[in-house]
Short mmCIF file of C-alpha atoms and ligand atoms in Angstrom, two decimals:
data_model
loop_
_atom_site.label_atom_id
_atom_site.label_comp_id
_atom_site.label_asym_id
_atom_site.label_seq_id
_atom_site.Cartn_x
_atom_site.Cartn_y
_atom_site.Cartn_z
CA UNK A 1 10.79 23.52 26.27
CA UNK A 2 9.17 24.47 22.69
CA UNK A 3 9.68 21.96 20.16
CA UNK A 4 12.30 23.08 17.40
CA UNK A 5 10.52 23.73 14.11
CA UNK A 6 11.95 23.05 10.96
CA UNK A 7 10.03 24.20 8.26
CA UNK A 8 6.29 25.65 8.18
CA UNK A 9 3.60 25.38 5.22
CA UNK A 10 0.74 27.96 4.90
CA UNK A 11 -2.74 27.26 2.79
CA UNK A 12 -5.23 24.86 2.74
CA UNK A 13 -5.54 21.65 4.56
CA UNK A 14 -7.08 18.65 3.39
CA UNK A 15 -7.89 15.66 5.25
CA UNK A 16 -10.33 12.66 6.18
CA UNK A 17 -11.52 12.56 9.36
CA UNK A 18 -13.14 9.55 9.06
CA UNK A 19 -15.08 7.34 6.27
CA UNK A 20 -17.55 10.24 5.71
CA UNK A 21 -16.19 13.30 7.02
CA UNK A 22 -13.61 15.18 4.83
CA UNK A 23 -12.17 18.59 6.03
CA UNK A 24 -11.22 21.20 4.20
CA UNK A 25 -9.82 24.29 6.34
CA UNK A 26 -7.93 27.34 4.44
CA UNK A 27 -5.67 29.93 5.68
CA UNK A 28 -3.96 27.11 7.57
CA UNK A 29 -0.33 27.03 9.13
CA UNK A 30 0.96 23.75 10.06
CA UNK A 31 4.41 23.25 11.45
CA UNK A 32 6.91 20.27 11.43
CA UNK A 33 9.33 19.64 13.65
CA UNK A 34 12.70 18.74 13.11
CA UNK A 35 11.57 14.79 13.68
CA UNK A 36 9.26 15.12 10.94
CA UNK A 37 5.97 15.07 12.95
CA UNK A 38 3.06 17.85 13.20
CA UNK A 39 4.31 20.21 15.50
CA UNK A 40 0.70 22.18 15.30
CA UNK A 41 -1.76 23.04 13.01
CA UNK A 42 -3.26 26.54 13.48
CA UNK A 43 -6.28 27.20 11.43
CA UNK A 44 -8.15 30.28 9.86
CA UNK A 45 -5.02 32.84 10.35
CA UNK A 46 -5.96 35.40 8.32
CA UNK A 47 -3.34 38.09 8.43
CA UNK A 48 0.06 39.04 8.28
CA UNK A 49 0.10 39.61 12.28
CA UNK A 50 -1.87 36.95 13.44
CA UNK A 51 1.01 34.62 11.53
CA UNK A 52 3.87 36.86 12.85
CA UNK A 53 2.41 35.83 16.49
CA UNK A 54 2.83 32.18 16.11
CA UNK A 55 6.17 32.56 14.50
CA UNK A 56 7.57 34.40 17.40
CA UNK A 57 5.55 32.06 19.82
CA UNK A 58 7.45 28.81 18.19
CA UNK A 59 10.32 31.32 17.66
CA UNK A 60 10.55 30.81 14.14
CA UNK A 61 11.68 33.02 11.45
CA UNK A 62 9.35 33.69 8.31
CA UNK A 63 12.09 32.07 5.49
CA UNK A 64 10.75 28.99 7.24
CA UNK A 65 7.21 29.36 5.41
CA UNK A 66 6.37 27.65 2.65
CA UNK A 67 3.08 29.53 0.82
CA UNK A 68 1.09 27.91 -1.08
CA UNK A 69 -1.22 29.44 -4.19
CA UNK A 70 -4.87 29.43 -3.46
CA UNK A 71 -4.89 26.58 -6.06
CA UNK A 72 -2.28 24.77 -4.33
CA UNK A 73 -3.32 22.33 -1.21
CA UNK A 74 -1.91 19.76 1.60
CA UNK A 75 -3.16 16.87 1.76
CA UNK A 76 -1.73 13.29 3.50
CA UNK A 77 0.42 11.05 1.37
CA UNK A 78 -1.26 7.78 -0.18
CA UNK A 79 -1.00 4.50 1.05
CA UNK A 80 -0.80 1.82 -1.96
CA UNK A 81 -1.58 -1.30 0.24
CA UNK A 82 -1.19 -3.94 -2.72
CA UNK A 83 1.77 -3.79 -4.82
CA UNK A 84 4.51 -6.39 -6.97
CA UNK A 85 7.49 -4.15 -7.21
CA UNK A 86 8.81 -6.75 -9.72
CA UNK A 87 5.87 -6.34 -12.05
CA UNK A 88 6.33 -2.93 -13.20
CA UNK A 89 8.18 -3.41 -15.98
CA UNK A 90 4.45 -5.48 -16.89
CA UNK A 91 2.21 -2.75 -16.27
CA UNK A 92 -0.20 -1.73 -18.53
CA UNK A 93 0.60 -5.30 -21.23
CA UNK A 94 -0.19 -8.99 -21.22
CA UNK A 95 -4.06 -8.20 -19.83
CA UNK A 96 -5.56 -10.39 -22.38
CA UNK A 97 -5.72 -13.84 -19.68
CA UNK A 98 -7.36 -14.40 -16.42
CA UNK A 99 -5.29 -15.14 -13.58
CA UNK A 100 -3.62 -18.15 -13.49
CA UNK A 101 -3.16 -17.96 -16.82
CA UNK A 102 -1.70 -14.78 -16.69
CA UNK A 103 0.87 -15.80 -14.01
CA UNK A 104 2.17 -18.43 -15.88
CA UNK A 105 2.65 -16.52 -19.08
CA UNK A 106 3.44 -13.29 -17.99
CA UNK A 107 4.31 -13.11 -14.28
CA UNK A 108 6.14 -15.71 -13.44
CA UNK A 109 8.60 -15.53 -16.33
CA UNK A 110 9.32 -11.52 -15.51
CA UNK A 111 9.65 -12.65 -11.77
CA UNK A 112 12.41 -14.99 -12.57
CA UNK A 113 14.51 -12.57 -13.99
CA UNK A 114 15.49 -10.85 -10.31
CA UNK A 115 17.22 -13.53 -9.60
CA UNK A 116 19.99 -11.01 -11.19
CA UNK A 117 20.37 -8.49 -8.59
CA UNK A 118 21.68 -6.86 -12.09
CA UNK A 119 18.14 -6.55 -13.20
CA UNK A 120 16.44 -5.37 -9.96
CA UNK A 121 18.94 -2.54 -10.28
CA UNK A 122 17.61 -1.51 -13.52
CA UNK A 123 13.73 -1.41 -12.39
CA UNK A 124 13.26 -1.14 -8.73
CA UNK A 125 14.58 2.62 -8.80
CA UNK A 126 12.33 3.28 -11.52
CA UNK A 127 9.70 2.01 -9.69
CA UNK A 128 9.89 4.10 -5.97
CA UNK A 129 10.57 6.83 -7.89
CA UNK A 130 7.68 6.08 -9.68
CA UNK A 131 5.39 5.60 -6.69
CA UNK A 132 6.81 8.57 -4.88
CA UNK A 133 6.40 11.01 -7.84
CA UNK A 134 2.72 9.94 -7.47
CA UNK A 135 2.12 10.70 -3.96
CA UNK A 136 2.39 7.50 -2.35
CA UNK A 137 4.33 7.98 0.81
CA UNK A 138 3.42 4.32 1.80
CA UNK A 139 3.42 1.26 -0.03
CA UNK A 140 3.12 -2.48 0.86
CA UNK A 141 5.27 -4.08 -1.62
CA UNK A 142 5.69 -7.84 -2.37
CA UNK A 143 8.49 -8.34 -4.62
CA UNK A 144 10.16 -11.87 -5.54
CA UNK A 145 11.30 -15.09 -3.81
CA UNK A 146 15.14 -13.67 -4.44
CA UNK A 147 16.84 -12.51 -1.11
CA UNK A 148 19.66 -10.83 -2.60
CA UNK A 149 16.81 -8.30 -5.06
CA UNK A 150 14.87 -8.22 -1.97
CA UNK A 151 17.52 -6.70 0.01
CA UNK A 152 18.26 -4.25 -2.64
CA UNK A 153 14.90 -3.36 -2.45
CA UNK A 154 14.68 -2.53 1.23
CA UNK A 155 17.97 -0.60 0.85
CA UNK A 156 16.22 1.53 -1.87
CA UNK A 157 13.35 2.04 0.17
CA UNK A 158 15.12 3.28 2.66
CA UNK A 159 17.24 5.11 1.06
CA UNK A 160 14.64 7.29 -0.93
CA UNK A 161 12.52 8.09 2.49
CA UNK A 162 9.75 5.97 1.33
CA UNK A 163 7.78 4.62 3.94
CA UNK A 164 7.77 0.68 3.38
CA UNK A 165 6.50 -2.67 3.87
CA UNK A 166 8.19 -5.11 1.81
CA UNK A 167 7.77 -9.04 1.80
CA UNK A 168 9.71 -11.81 -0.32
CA UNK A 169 7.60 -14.16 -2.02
CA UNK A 170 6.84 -17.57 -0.74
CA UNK A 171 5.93 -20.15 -2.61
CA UNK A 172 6.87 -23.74 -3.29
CA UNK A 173 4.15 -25.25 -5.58
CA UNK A 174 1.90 -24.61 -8.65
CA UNK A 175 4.94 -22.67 -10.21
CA UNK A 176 7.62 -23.05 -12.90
CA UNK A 177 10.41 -25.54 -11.85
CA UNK A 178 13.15 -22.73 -12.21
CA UNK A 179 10.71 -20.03 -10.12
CA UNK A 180 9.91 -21.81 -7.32
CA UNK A 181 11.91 -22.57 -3.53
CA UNK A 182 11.77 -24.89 -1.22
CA UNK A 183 10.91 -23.61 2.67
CA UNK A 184 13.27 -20.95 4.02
CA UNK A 185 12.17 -17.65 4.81
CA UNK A 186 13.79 -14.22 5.73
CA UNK A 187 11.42 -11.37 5.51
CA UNK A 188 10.01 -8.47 7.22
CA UNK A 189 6.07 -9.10 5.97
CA UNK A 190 5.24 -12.21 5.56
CA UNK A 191 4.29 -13.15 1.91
CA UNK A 192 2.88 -16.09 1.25
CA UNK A 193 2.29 -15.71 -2.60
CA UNK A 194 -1.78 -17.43 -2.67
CA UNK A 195 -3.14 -20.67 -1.18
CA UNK A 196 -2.55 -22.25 -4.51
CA UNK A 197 0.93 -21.66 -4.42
CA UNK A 198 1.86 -22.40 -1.08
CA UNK A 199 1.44 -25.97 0.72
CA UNK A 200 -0.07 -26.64 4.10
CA UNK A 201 3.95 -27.23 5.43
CA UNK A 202 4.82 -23.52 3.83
CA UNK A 203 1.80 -21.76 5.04
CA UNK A 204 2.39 -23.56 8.86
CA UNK A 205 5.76 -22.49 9.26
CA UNK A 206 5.55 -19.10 7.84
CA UNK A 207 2.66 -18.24 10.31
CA UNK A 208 4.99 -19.98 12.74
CA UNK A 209 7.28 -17.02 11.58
CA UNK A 210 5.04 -14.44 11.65
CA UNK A 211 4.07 -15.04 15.60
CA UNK A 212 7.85 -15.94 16.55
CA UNK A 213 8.48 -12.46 14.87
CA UNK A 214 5.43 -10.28 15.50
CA UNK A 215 5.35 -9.40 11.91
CA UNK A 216 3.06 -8.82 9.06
CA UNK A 217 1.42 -11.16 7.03
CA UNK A 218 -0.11 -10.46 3.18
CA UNK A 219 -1.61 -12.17 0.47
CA UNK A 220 -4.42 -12.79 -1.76
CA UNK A 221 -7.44 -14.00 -1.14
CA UNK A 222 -10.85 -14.86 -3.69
CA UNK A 223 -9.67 -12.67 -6.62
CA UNK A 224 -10.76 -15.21 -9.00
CA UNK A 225 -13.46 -17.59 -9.77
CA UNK A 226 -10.72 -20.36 -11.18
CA UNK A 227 -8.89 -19.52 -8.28
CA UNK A 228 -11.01 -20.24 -5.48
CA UNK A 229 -12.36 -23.47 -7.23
CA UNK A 230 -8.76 -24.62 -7.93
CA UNK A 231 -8.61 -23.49 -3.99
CA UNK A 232 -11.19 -25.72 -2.46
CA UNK A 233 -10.01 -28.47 -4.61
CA UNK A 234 -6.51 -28.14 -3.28
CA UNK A 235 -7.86 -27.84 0.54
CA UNK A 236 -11.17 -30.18 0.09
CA UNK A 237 -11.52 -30.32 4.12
CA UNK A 238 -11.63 -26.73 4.48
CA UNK A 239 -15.16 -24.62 4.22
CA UNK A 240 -13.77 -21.95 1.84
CA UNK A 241 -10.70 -19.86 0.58
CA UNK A 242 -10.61 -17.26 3.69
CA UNK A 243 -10.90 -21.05 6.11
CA UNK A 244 -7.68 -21.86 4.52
CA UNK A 245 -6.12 -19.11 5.90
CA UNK A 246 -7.48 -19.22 8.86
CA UNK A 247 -6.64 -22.42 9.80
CA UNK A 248 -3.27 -22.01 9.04
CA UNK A 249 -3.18 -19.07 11.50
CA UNK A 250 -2.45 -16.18 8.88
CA UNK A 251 -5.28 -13.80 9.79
CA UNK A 252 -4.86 -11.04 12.62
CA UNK A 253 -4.64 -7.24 13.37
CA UNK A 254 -1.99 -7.32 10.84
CA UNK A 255 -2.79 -9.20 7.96
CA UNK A 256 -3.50 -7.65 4.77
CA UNK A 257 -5.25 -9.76 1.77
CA UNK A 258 -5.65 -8.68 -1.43
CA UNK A 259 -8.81 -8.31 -3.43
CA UNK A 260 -11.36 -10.32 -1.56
CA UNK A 261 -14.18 -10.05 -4.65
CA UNK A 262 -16.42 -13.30 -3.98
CA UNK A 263 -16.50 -13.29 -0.10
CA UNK A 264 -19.29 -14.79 1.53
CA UNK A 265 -21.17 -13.75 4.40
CA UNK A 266 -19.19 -16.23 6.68
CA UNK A 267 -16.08 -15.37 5.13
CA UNK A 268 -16.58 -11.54 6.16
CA UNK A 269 -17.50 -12.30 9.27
CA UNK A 270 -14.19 -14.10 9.87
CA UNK A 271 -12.49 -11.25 8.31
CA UNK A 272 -14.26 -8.65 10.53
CA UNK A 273 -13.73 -10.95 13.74
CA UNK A 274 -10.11 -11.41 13.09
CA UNK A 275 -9.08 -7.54 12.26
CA UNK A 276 -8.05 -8.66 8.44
CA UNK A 277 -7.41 -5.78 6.36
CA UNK A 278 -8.71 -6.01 2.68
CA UNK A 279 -6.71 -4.02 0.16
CA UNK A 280 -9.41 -3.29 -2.41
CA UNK A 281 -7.74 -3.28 -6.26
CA UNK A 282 -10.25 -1.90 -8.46
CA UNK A 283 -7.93 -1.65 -11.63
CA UNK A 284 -6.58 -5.26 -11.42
CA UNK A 285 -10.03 -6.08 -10.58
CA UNK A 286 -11.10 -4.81 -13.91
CA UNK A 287 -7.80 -5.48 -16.25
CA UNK A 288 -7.82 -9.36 -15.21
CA UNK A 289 -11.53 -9.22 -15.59
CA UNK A 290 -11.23 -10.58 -11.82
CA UNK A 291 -14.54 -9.34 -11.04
CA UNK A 292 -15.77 -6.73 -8.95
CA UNK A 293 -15.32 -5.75 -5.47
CA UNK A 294 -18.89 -4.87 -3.50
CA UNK A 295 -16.68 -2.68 -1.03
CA UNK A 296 -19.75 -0.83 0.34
CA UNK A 297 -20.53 -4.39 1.98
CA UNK A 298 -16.92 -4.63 3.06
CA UNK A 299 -17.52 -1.25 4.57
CA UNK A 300 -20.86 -1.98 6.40
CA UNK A 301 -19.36 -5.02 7.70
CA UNK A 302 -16.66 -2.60 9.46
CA UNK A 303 -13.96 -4.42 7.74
CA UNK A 304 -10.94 -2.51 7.29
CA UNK A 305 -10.24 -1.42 3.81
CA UNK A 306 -7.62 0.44 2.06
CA UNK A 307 -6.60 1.06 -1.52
CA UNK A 308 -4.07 -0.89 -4.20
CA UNK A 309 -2.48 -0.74 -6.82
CA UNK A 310 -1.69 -4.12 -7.30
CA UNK A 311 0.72 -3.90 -10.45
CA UNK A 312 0.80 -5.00 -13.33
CA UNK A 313 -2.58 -7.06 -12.27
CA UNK A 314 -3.77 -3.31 -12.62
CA UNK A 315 -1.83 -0.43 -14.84
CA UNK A 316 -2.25 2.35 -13.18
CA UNK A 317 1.10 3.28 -10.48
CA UNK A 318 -0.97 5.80 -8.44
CA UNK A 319 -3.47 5.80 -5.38
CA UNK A 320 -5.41 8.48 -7.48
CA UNK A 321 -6.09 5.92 -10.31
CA UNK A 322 -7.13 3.60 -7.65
CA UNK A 323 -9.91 6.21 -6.29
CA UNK A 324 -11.06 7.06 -9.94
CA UNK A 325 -11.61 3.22 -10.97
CA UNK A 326 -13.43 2.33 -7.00
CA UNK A 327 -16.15 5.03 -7.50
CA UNK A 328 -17.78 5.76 -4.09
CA UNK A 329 -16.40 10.54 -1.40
CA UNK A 330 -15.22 7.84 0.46
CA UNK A 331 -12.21 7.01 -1.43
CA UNK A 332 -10.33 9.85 -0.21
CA UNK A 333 -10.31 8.45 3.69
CA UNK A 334 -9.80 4.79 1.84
CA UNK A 335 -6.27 6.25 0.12
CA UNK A 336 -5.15 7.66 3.02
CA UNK A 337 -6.53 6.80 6.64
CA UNK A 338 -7.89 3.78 5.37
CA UNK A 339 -4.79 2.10 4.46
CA UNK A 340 -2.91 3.57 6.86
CA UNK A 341 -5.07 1.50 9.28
CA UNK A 342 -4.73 -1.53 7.22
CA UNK A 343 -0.60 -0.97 8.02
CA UNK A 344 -1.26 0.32 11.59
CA UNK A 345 0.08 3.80 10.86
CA UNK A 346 -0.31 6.53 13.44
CA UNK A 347 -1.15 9.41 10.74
CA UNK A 348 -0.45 9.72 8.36
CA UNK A 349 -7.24 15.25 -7.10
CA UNK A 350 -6.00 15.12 -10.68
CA UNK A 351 -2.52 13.13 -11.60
CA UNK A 352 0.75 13.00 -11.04
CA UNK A 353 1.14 16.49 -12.76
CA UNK A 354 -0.77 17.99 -10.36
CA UNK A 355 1.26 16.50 -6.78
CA UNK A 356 3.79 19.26 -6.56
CA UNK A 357 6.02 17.77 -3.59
CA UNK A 358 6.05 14.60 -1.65
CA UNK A 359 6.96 14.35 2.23
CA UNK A 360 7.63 11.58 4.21
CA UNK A 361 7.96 13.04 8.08
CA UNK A 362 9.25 16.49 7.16
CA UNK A 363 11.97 14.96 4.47
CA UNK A 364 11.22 16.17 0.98
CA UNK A 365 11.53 13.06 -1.21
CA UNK A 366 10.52 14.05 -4.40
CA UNK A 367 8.54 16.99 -6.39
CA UNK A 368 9.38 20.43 -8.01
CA UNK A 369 9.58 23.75 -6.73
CA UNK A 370 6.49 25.77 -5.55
CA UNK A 371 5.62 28.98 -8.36
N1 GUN B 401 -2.32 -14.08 -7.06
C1 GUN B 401 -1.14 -14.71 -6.89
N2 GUN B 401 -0.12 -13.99 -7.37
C2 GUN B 401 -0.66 -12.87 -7.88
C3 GUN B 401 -0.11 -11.70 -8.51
O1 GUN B 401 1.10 -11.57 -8.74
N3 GUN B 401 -1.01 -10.74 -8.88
C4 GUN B 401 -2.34 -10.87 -8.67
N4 GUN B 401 -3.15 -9.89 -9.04
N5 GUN B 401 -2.88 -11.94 -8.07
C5 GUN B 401 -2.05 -12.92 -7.68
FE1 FE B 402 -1.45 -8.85 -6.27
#
């Protein structure tokens, strides 16, 4: 039995198909079917009968085509693999403090306020639609320690066909005495905040979580110089800050850890051997003056790597700002295959302007009308 087919689009295809290859095929017609998945993808059709043919052979009728200009193009939503929900109302202020300074005087004090569900109301909608508007069909959120926001924020997800990973915040030390929790945990990825803000009891029991649940697990790791001193200092028996992790049994296939700027060669090696994703940050990088990120090493080390945003550490809400400020034609496979790897995804230039409509399997969740 043929698939049913619910909508077809016609023009030219972009796509990575892998680190170094990126393919670029016009005259293309690529159907969905009503699931949402690639029914088929028929290439170089030049005329009029040659697409009649298929549409009779998937018994389709030509309303169902979608034609795009010969500026116009398809290409696979972004994955933003590193993002605070909670921060957007931040982005693009307060970058005048490293780090932990930063989290203390900006962060933590906007973070508090979701413990009104009132207040997640007024932002979190702002923020997918945000995200979506920009292409990103996939994010990896982390948004507060507050269950009741948190669940609001799956809802939303949900609800606005975004494709989502979403962890509550752990933490229970090294933050203000009215933004902090003791151990209890709910979520669906595994958050815990940083090594600095999590003891050895909180990181134990939420990798304890993590296997008991076969989920996710993300957080940061060596963004900062003060970080990973305050780090070892914290954790004087472990070697380094990626050994704290490790021993605590947060790093697999699934794990995703942000940043990862001042890695050492033992570090990678762990990271590599263990199937760690890195989500590489570039504009936080730069606005926290965190450092930057040698990802061609990353990359000949065959460590996974995909893209963030990492707001309001960086400004910019979309995947393409993220490929502008990482600089290597890479960065197309890195916003799109790469993180879809990082979130074990089966598939997955300009600004927002120029993204015309957004699709998440076949649904069309946000955009214009073609001209
Ligand atoms: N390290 C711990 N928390 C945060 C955060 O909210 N943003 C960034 N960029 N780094 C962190
Ligand atoms: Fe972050």
């Amino acid at each position: 039995m043929t698939r049913i087919i619910s909508q077809i689009f016609y023009g030219t295809l972009i796509h990575s198909l892998s680190l170094t290859k990126l393919s670029i095929i016009p005259n293309t017609l690529l159907g969905i079917d009503k699931f949402g998945k690639i029914a088929f993808v028929e290439e170089n059709i030049i005329n009029e009968q040659n697409i009649n043919d298929i549409l009779s052979k998937w018994n389709v009728n030509e309303e169902k085509i979608i034609r795009l200009t010969k500026r116009q193009f398809l290409i696979p939503g972004f994955v933003d693999t590193h993002i605070h929900a909670p921060q957007f109302p931040n982005a693009g202020t307060g970058l005048d403090l490293p780090l932990l300074e930063w989290l203390n005087k900006y962060t933590f004090p906007l973070e508090k306020s979701y413990s009104s569900l009132e207040f997640a109301k007024n932002v979190y909608p702002v923020v997918i639609n945000n995200l979506l508007r920009n292409g990103t069909t996939t994010a990896v959120y982390f948004s507060t320690i507050h269950l009741e926001s948190s669940k609001y924020l799956a809802k939303l997800i949900h609800e606005k066909g975004q494709r989502g990973f979403l962890g509550k915040v752990n933490m229970d030390r090294y933050c203000p005495n009215d933004y902090i929790e003791t151990i209890e945990s709910i979520t669906p990825v595994i958050t815990p905040r940083f090594a600095i803000s999590c003891t050895s009891e909180l990181l134990f029991s939420l990798s304890k979580l993590a296997q008991e649940y076969d989920l996710p697990i993300q957080s940061h790791l060596s963004e900062n110089k003060d970080e990973i001193k305050f780090v070892k200092s914290l954790f004087p028996n472990l070697k380094d800050y990626t050994s704290v992790y490790e021993h605590h049994n947060l790093l697999n296939q699934k794990t995703i850890m942000a940043h990862g700027i001042y890695l050492s060669s033992y570090e990678r090696n762990l990271i590599k051997k263990l199937k760690v994703g890195i989500s590489h940050c570039p504009n936080s990088n730069f606005s926290l003056s965190s450092g930057i990120c040698n990802v061609r090493k990353l990359l000949n080390d065959n460590i996974k790597v995909g893209l963030g945003t990492d707001i309001s550490g960086g400004f910019g809400k979309s995947i393409l700002d993220s490929i502008r400020n990482a600089s290597i034609a890479k960065l197309f496979y890195l916003s799109t295959m790469g993180g879809a790897n990082l979130v074990n995804l089966e598939n997955v230039i300009g600004d927002e302007r120029n993204i015309l409509r957004v699709y998440v399997q076949g649904n069309f969740v946000s955009g214009t009308e073609f001209k």
